[in-house]
Amino acid sequence: MKKRILKTLGMIIGIILIPVLIFFGFLAFISWDSEDSVTLFTQKIEGSDLLLVDYDIWYGRDGNTTGNTILRTTKDFDFRKIDKIPFSYIENITNKNINGVAFVRPETRDLKEKIRNKSMTFENIDVNTTFYNSYSSSGPCMLNKYKFNSFIETKDSLFFLGLDKVFGNSKTDSTKIGFKKGNIKIVSDSIGKLYRLEIEEMVLVKKGNPLTDISDVSNNENLATACLRTYFMEPDSIIYENEFSDYGIFKEIKKTVTNTK
């Protein structure tokens, strides 16, 4: 009698569980194996065969991971084996070192294990991270949007001319605005025609002590506070992404992703 009951229960569980596992397995397969689930932007690192990669990956039902990593131009991007760079804002970049900023929210100050630490090496490039308090209010870091009619690119900077401010609170010259290269992303259509450039600029909200060791964060009340101000720069005439260099500016690529089982 007990064996019959157990057998019946096993069949019921199997009938319920197997379709569920198949369904979720199918979702995971679609998300991880489809190139549509991986968006990659890259910029070249001058004097090397390396790329700085900005990735956005969707997987499972609602899973999402974003970040930056370094990749050789001869290698495919493998989204199951990512060495993530620990910062979200680039201060400067060369073929020998990259310095960046990570932002720590007050509620995560004691969760040190969730934030990878300070200095490390990626593909023979030294990567150094400085930590700031994250400013949570929009205030000085709200979105700003401009129209522009031309641009000038130098080795280190990108300038926009003929500005028409759409909205925002940044104080800029009415005819020209410039940004240090590194945190600039081009958004374009399938043939490279520019929709806009998305640019992040770090704004220091409160002076203090930027840290290079995350272990000091929870005990430091004088940690400098900063936020990222975002600019949408939209052309008022047709411009193509190949008019910009590949250095200091992220461009979306047709990705070659590797799915290792």
mmCIF file of C-alpha atoms in Angstrom:
data_model
loop_
_atom_site.group_PDB
_atom_site.id
_atom_site.type_symbol
_atom_site.label_atom_id
_atom_site.label_comp_id
_atom_site.label_asym_id
_atom_site.label_seq_id
_atom_site.Cartn_x
_atom_site.Cartn_y
_atom_site.Cartn_z
ATOM 1 C CA MET A 1 0.000 0.000 0.000
ATOM 2 C CA LYS A 2 2.782 2.421 0.969
ATOM 3 C CA LYS A 3 4.698 1.596 -2.199
ATOM 4 C CA ARG A 4 1.597 2.299 -4.301
ATOM 5 C CA ILE A 5 1.076 5.669 -2.571
ATOM 6 C CA LEU A 6 4.728 6.629 -3.002
ATOM 7 C CA LYS A 7 4.650 5.618 -6.651
ATOM 8 C CA THR A 8 1.496 7.685 -7.213
ATOM 9 C CA LEU A 9 3.041 10.708 -5.477
ATOM 10 C CA GLY A 10 6.183 10.331 -7.570
ATOM 11 C CA MET A 11 4.151 10.300 -10.764
ATOM 12 C CA ILE A 12 2.196 13.406 -9.694
ATOM 13 C CA ILE A 13 5.382 15.289 -8.803
ATOM 14 C CA GLY A 14 6.943 14.247 -12.097
ATOM 15 C CA ILE A 15 3.928 15.399 -14.085
ATOM 16 C CA ILE A 16 4.044 18.810 -12.377
ATOM 17 C CA LEU A 17 7.804 19.296 -12.151
ATOM 18 C CA ILE A 18 9.048 18.134 -15.543
ATOM 19 C CA PRO A 19 7.071 20.678 -17.624
ATOM 20 C CA VAL A 20 8.177 23.442 -15.240
ATOM 21 C CA LEU A 21 11.845 22.477 -15.593
ATOM 22 C CA ILE A 22 11.507 22.257 -19.364
ATOM 23 C CA PHE A 23 9.857 25.688 -19.481
ATOM 24 C CA PHE A 24 12.508 27.447 -17.419
ATOM 25 C CA GLY A 25 15.276 25.587 -19.181
ATOM 26 C CA PHE A 26 13.880 26.796 -22.488
ATOM 27 C CA LEU A 27 13.846 30.392 -21.242
ATOM 28 C CA ALA A 28 17.429 30.131 -20.079
ATOM 29 C CA PHE A 29 18.491 28.582 -23.382
ATOM 30 C CA ILE A 30 16.831 31.349 -25.400
ATOM 31 C CA SER A 31 18.332 34.124 -23.270
ATOM 32 C CA TRP A 32 21.852 32.801 -22.994
ATOM 33 C CA ASP A 33 22.264 31.408 -26.484
ATOM 34 C CA SER A 34 20.630 34.238 -28.425
ATOM 35 C CA GLU A 35 22.897 37.050 -29.582
ATOM 36 C CA ASP A 36 19.945 39.401 -29.048
ATOM 37 C CA SER A 37 20.463 38.974 -25.302
ATOM 38 C CA VAL A 38 24.019 40.373 -25.384
ATOM 39 C CA THR A 39 24.732 44.019 -26.206
ATOM 40 C CA LEU A 40 28.371 45.030 -26.537
ATOM 41 C CA PHE A 41 30.011 48.424 -26.906
ATOM 42 C CA THR A 42 33.774 48.672 -27.347
ATOM 43 C CA GLN A 43 36.525 51.259 -27.579
ATOM 44 C CA LYS A 44 40.077 50.536 -28.631
ATOM 45 C CA ILE A 45 42.960 50.930 -26.193
ATOM 46 C CA GLU A 46 45.623 52.894 -28.009
ATOM 47 C CA GLY A 47 48.966 51.194 -28.643
ATOM 48 C CA SER A 48 47.619 47.687 -28.030
ATOM 49 C CA ASP A 49 45.442 44.932 -29.465
ATOM 50 C CA LEU A 50 43.000 45.343 -26.560
ATOM 51 C CA LEU A 51 39.422 46.553 -26.315
ATOM 52 C CA LEU A 52 37.583 48.030 -23.380
ATOM 53 C CA VAL A 53 34.176 46.320 -23.485
ATOM 54 C CA ASP A 54 30.900 47.655 -22.053
ATOM 55 C CA TYR A 55 28.436 44.750 -21.854
ATOM 56 C CA ASP A 56 24.744 44.323 -21.066
ATOM 57 C CA ILE A 57 23.535 40.705 -20.746
ATOM 58 C CA TRP A 58 20.015 39.391 -20.158
ATOM 59 C CA TYR A 59 19.498 35.778 -19.102
ATOM 60 C CA GLY A 60 16.931 33.481 -17.528
ATOM 61 C CA ARG A 61 13.572 35.184 -16.975
ATOM 62 C CA ASP A 62 14.655 38.530 -15.517
ATOM 63 C CA GLY A 63 18.383 38.160 -15.001
ATOM 64 C CA ASN A 64 20.605 41.049 -16.076
ATOM 65 C CA THR A 65 24.267 41.861 -15.628
ATOM 66 C CA THR A 66 26.196 44.883 -16.862
ATOM 67 C CA GLY A 67 29.753 46.080 -16.554
ATOM 68 C CA ASN A 68 33.117 46.526 -18.220
ATOM 69 C CA THR A 69 35.944 44.185 -19.052
ATOM 70 C CA ILE A 70 39.081 44.054 -21.218
ATOM 71 C CA LEU A 71 39.283 41.790 -24.258
ATOM 72 C CA ARG A 72 41.888 41.087 -26.922
ATOM 73 C CA THR A 73 40.752 41.827 -30.453
ATOM 74 C CA THR A 74 41.676 38.258 -31.410
ATOM 75 C CA LYS A 75 39.296 36.710 -28.865
ATOM 76 C CA ASP A 76 35.534 36.245 -28.842
ATOM 77 C CA PHE A 77 33.466 37.608 -25.988
ATOM 78 C CA ASP A 78 32.487 34.717 -23.709
ATOM 79 C CA PHE A 79 29.644 35.831 -21.481
ATOM 80 C CA ARG A 80 30.133 32.879 -19.132
ATOM 81 C CA LYS A 81 33.735 33.834 -18.349
ATOM 82 C CA ILE A 82 33.856 37.552 -17.637
ATOM 83 C CA ASP A 83 36.570 39.218 -15.565
ATOM 84 C CA LYS A 84 34.630 42.289 -14.530
ATOM 85 C CA ILE A 85 36.409 45.589 -13.972
ATOM 86 C CA PRO A 86 35.219 46.854 -10.570
ATOM 87 C CA PHE A 87 34.382 50.445 -11.538
ATOM 88 C CA SER A 88 31.671 52.169 -13.595
ATOM 89 C CA TYR A 89 33.366 55.464 -14.481
ATOM 90 C CA ILE A 90 36.670 55.891 -16.329
ATOM 91 C CA GLU A 91 39.048 58.616 -15.176
ATOM 92 C CA ASN A 92 41.860 57.861 -17.629
ATOM 93 C CA ILE A 93 43.007 54.990 -19.793
ATOM 94 C CA THR A 94 46.306 53.987 -21.415
ATOM 95 C CA ASN A 95 47.768 50.704 -22.619
ATOM 96 C CA LYS A 96 49.525 50.378 -19.240
ATOM 97 C CA ASN A 97 46.896 51.405 -16.703
ATOM 98 C CA ILE A 98 43.246 52.331 -16.304
ATOM 99 C CA ASN A 99 41.993 54.433 -13.413
ATOM 100 C CA GLY A 100 38.319 54.485 -12.562
ATOM 101 C CA VAL A 101 35.706 55.296 -9.951
ATOM 102 C CA ALA A 102 33.232 53.032 -8.143
ATOM 103 C CA PHE A 103 30.300 54.436 -6.185
ATOM 104 C CA VAL A 104 29.308 53.068 -2.782
ATOM 105 C CA ARG A 105 25.768 53.542 -1.507
ATOM 106 C CA PRO A 106 25.361 54.098 2.248
ATOM 107 C CA GLU A 107 23.235 50.970 2.665
ATOM 108 C CA THR A 108 25.985 48.765 1.146
ATOM 109 C CA ARG A 109 28.920 50.226 3.047
ATOM 110 C CA ASP A 110 29.284 47.177 5.275
ATOM 111 C CA LEU A 111 28.895 44.658 2.445
ATOM 112 C CA LYS A 112 32.544 44.791 1.469
ATOM 113 C CA GLU A 113 32.525 41.325 -0.045
ATOM 114 C CA LYS A 114 30.175 42.526 -2.794
ATOM 115 C CA ILE A 115 32.661 45.073 -4.092
ATOM 116 C CA ARG A 116 35.879 43.876 -5.656
ATOM 117 C CA ASN A 117 38.840 45.721 -4.289
ATOM 118 C CA LYS A 118 41.295 48.360 -5.452
ATOM 119 C CA SER A 119 44.130 47.325 -7.785
ATOM 120 C CA MET A 120 44.263 44.348 -10.137
ATOM 121 C CA THR A 121 45.644 43.385 -13.527
ATOM 122 C CA PHE A 122 43.717 42.639 -16.722
ATOM 123 C CA GLU A 123 45.642 41.534 -19.826
ATOM 124 C CA ASN A 124 48.815 43.173 -18.424
ATOM 125 C CA ILE A 125 47.013 46.479 -17.747
ATOM 126 C CA ASP A 126 46.967 47.731 -14.164
ATOM 127 C CA VAL A 127 43.420 48.650 -13.130
ATOM 128 C CA ASN A 128 43.012 50.969 -10.143
ATOM 129 C CA THR A 129 39.747 51.903 -8.460
ATOM 130 C CA THR A 130 38.878 54.880 -6.283
ATOM 131 C CA PHE A 131 35.718 54.758 -4.153
ATOM 132 C CA TYR A 132 33.236 57.579 -3.610
ATOM 133 C CA ASN A 133 29.944 57.827 -1.779
ATOM 134 C CA SER A 134 27.081 57.671 -4.263
ATOM 135 C CA TYR A 135 24.825 60.732 -4.233
ATOM 136 C CA SER A 136 21.295 59.335 -4.410
ATOM 137 C CA SER A 137 19.260 62.479 -5.184
ATOM 138 C CA SER A 138 18.974 63.615 -8.824
ATOM 139 C CA GLY A 139 19.892 67.255 -8.038
ATOM 140 C CA PRO A 140 23.117 68.140 -9.862
ATOM 141 C CA CYS A 141 23.106 64.879 -11.783
ATOM 142 C CA MET A 142 19.804 64.942 -13.592
ATOM 143 C CA LEU A 143 19.658 64.133 -17.315
ATOM 144 C CA ASN A 144 20.644 66.902 -19.738
ATOM 145 C CA LYS A 145 19.753 66.939 -23.427
ATOM 146 C CA TYR A 146 21.204 69.076 -26.233
ATOM 147 C CA LYS A 147 20.999 69.370 -29.983
ATOM 148 C CA PHE A 148 24.263 70.120 -31.809
ATOM 149 C CA ASN A 149 25.221 70.829 -35.413
ATOM 150 C CA SER A 150 28.934 69.938 -35.470
ATOM 151 C CA PHE A 151 31.734 68.510 -33.365
ATOM 152 C CA ILE A 152 35.509 68.613 -32.970
ATOM 153 C CA GLU A 153 37.426 65.580 -31.730
ATOM 154 C CA THR A 154 40.923 65.759 -30.289
ATOM 155 C CA LYS A 155 43.072 62.982 -28.836
ATOM 156 C CA ASP A 156 41.617 63.454 -25.349
ATOM 157 C CA SER A 157 38.343 65.367 -25.752
ATOM 158 C CA LEU A 158 35.148 65.740 -27.766
ATOM 159 C CA PHE A 159 33.603 69.198 -28.316
ATOM 160 C CA PHE A 160 30.089 69.963 -29.555
ATOM 161 C CA LEU A 161 29.257 73.196 -31.369
ATOM 162 C CA GLY A 162 26.060 75.049 -32.269
ATOM 163 C CA LEU A 163 24.158 73.945 -29.181
ATOM 164 C CA ASP A 164 20.430 74.076 -28.571
ATOM 165 C CA LYS A 165 19.527 73.074 -25.018
ATOM 166 C CA VAL A 166 16.399 70.903 -24.795
ATOM 167 C CA PHE A 167 16.342 70.371 -21.020
ATOM 168 C CA GLY A 168 18.635 69.971 -18.005
ATOM 169 C CA ASN A 169 20.315 71.987 -15.291
ATOM 170 C CA SER A 170 23.975 72.040 -16.307
ATOM 171 C CA LYS A 171 25.565 75.439 -16.799
ATOM 172 C CA THR A 172 27.396 75.498 -20.105
ATOM 173 C CA ASP A 173 28.552 77.915 -22.745
ATOM 174 C CA SER A 174 25.694 78.551 -25.167
ATOM 175 C CA THR A 175 27.795 77.717 -28.220
ATOM 176 C CA LYS A 176 30.211 74.952 -27.170
ATOM 177 C CA ILE A 177 30.530 72.145 -24.634
ATOM 178 C CA GLY A 178 33.408 69.696 -24.233
ATOM 179 C CA PHE A 179 33.912 66.325 -22.556
ATOM 180 C CA LYS A 180 36.934 64.215 -21.705
ATOM 181 C CA LYS A 181 36.879 61.021 -23.751
ATOM 182 C CA GLY A 182 36.368 57.639 -22.104
ATOM 183 C CA ASN A 183 32.760 57.775 -20.874
ATOM 184 C CA ILE A 184 31.161 58.484 -24.255
ATOM 185 C CA LYS A 185 28.841 56.012 -25.976
ATOM 186 C CA ILE A 186 27.457 56.239 -29.511
ATOM 187 C CA VAL A 187 23.904 55.062 -30.156
ATOM 188 C CA SER A 188 23.224 54.558 -33.869
ATOM 189 C CA ASP A 189 21.036 52.597 -36.269
ATOM 190 C CA SER A 190 21.981 49.460 -38.222
ATOM 191 C CA ILE A 191 23.921 51.431 -40.861
ATOM 192 C CA GLY A 192 25.734 53.609 -38.337
ATOM 193 C CA LYS A 193 23.613 56.757 -38.592
ATOM 194 C CA LEU A 194 23.805 58.597 -35.304
ATOM 195 C CA TYR A 195 20.800 58.784 -32.983
ATOM 196 C CA ARG A 196 22.703 60.381 -30.105
ATOM 197 C CA LEU A 197 25.806 60.269 -27.957
ATOM 198 C CA GLU A 198 25.351 59.330 -24.304
ATOM 199 C CA ILE A 199 27.976 60.920 -22.082
ATOM 200 C CA GLU A 200 28.613 60.615 -18.355
ATOM 201 C CA GLU A 201 30.411 63.273 -16.346
ATOM 202 C CA MET A 202 31.358 62.862 -12.699
ATOM 203 C CA VAL A 203 30.229 65.703 -10.417
ATOM 204 C CA LEU A 204 31.777 66.109 -6.975
ATOM 205 C CA VAL A 205 28.911 66.877 -4.557
ATOM 206 C CA LYS A 206 30.827 66.857 -1.276
ATOM 207 C CA LYS A 207 34.546 67.191 -0.774
ATOM 208 C CA GLY A 208 36.194 64.513 1.297
ATOM 209 C CA ASN A 209 38.596 61.613 1.091
ATOM 210 C CA PRO A 210 38.321 59.327 -1.948
ATOM 211 C CA LEU A 211 39.497 55.863 -0.941
ATOM 212 C CA THR A 212 41.517 53.256 -2.767
ATOM 213 C CA ASP A 213 40.772 50.493 -0.259
ATOM 214 C CA ILE A 214 37.160 49.408 0.193
ATOM 215 C CA SER A 215 37.943 47.992 3.629
ATOM 216 C CA ASP A 216 38.142 51.554 4.948
ATOM 217 C CA VAL A 217 34.741 52.658 3.633
ATOM 218 C CA SER A 218 32.466 51.637 6.495
ATOM 219 C CA ASN A 219 34.632 53.419 9.061
ATOM 220 C CA ASN A 220 35.170 56.631 7.111
ATOM 221 C CA GLU A 221 32.624 59.406 7.622
ATOM 222 C CA ASN A 222 34.519 61.847 5.442
ATOM 223 C CA LEU A 223 34.274 59.881 2.227
ATOM 224 C CA ALA A 224 33.903 62.182 -0.776
ATOM 225 C CA THR A 225 30.446 62.132 -2.400
ATOM 226 C CA ALA A 226 29.893 62.240 -6.157
ATOM 227 C CA CYS A 227 27.344 61.371 -8.836
ATOM 228 C CA LEU A 228 27.231 60.902 -12.594
ATOM 229 C CA ARG A 229 25.555 63.562 -14.726
ATOM 230 C CA THR A 230 24.291 62.181 -18.046
ATOM 231 C CA TYR A 231 24.119 64.103 -21.323
ATOM 232 C CA PHE A 232 22.183 63.100 -24.430
ATOM 233 C CA MET A 233 23.744 64.881 -27.418
ATOM 234 C CA GLU A 234 21.578 64.621 -30.541
ATOM 235 C CA PRO A 235 22.694 65.825 -33.988
ATOM 236 C CA ASP A 236 20.435 68.192 -35.920
ATOM 237 C CA SER A 237 21.819 66.827 -39.209
ATOM 238 C CA ILE A 238 22.940 63.421 -40.473
ATOM 239 C CA ILE A 239 26.176 62.209 -38.868
ATOM 240 C CA TYR A 240 27.614 58.689 -39.004
ATOM 241 C CA GLU A 241 29.491 56.911 -36.244
ATOM 242 C CA ASN A 242 32.545 56.313 -38.471
ATOM 243 C CA GLU A 243 33.154 60.077 -38.357
ATOM 244 C CA PHE A 244 34.312 59.517 -34.770
ATOM 245 C CA SER A 245 37.485 57.654 -33.824
ATOM 246 C CA ASP A 246 37.496 54.293 -32.045
ATOM 247 C CA TYR A 247 39.505 55.644 -29.095
ATOM 248 C CA GLY A 248 37.814 56.950 -25.965
ATOM 249 C CA ILE A 249 34.381 56.442 -27.519
ATOM 250 C CA PHE A 250 32.246 53.310 -27.158
ATOM 251 C CA LYS A 251 30.637 51.981 -30.334
ATOM 252 C CA GLU A 252 28.226 49.067 -30.552
ATOM 253 C CA ILE A 253 29.625 46.043 -32.335
ATOM 254 C CA LYS A 254 28.111 43.070 -34.121
ATOM 255 C CA LYS A 255 29.093 40.667 -31.418
ATOM 256 C CA THR A 256 30.723 37.304 -31.717
ATOM 257 C CA VAL A 257 29.684 35.671 -28.472
ATOM 258 C CA THR A 258 30.830 32.322 -27.199
ATOM 259 C CA ASN A 259 28.569 30.066 -25.197
ATOM 260 C CA THR A 260 30.653 27.426 -23.485
ATOM 261 C CA LYS A 261 28.605 24.557 -22.163
#
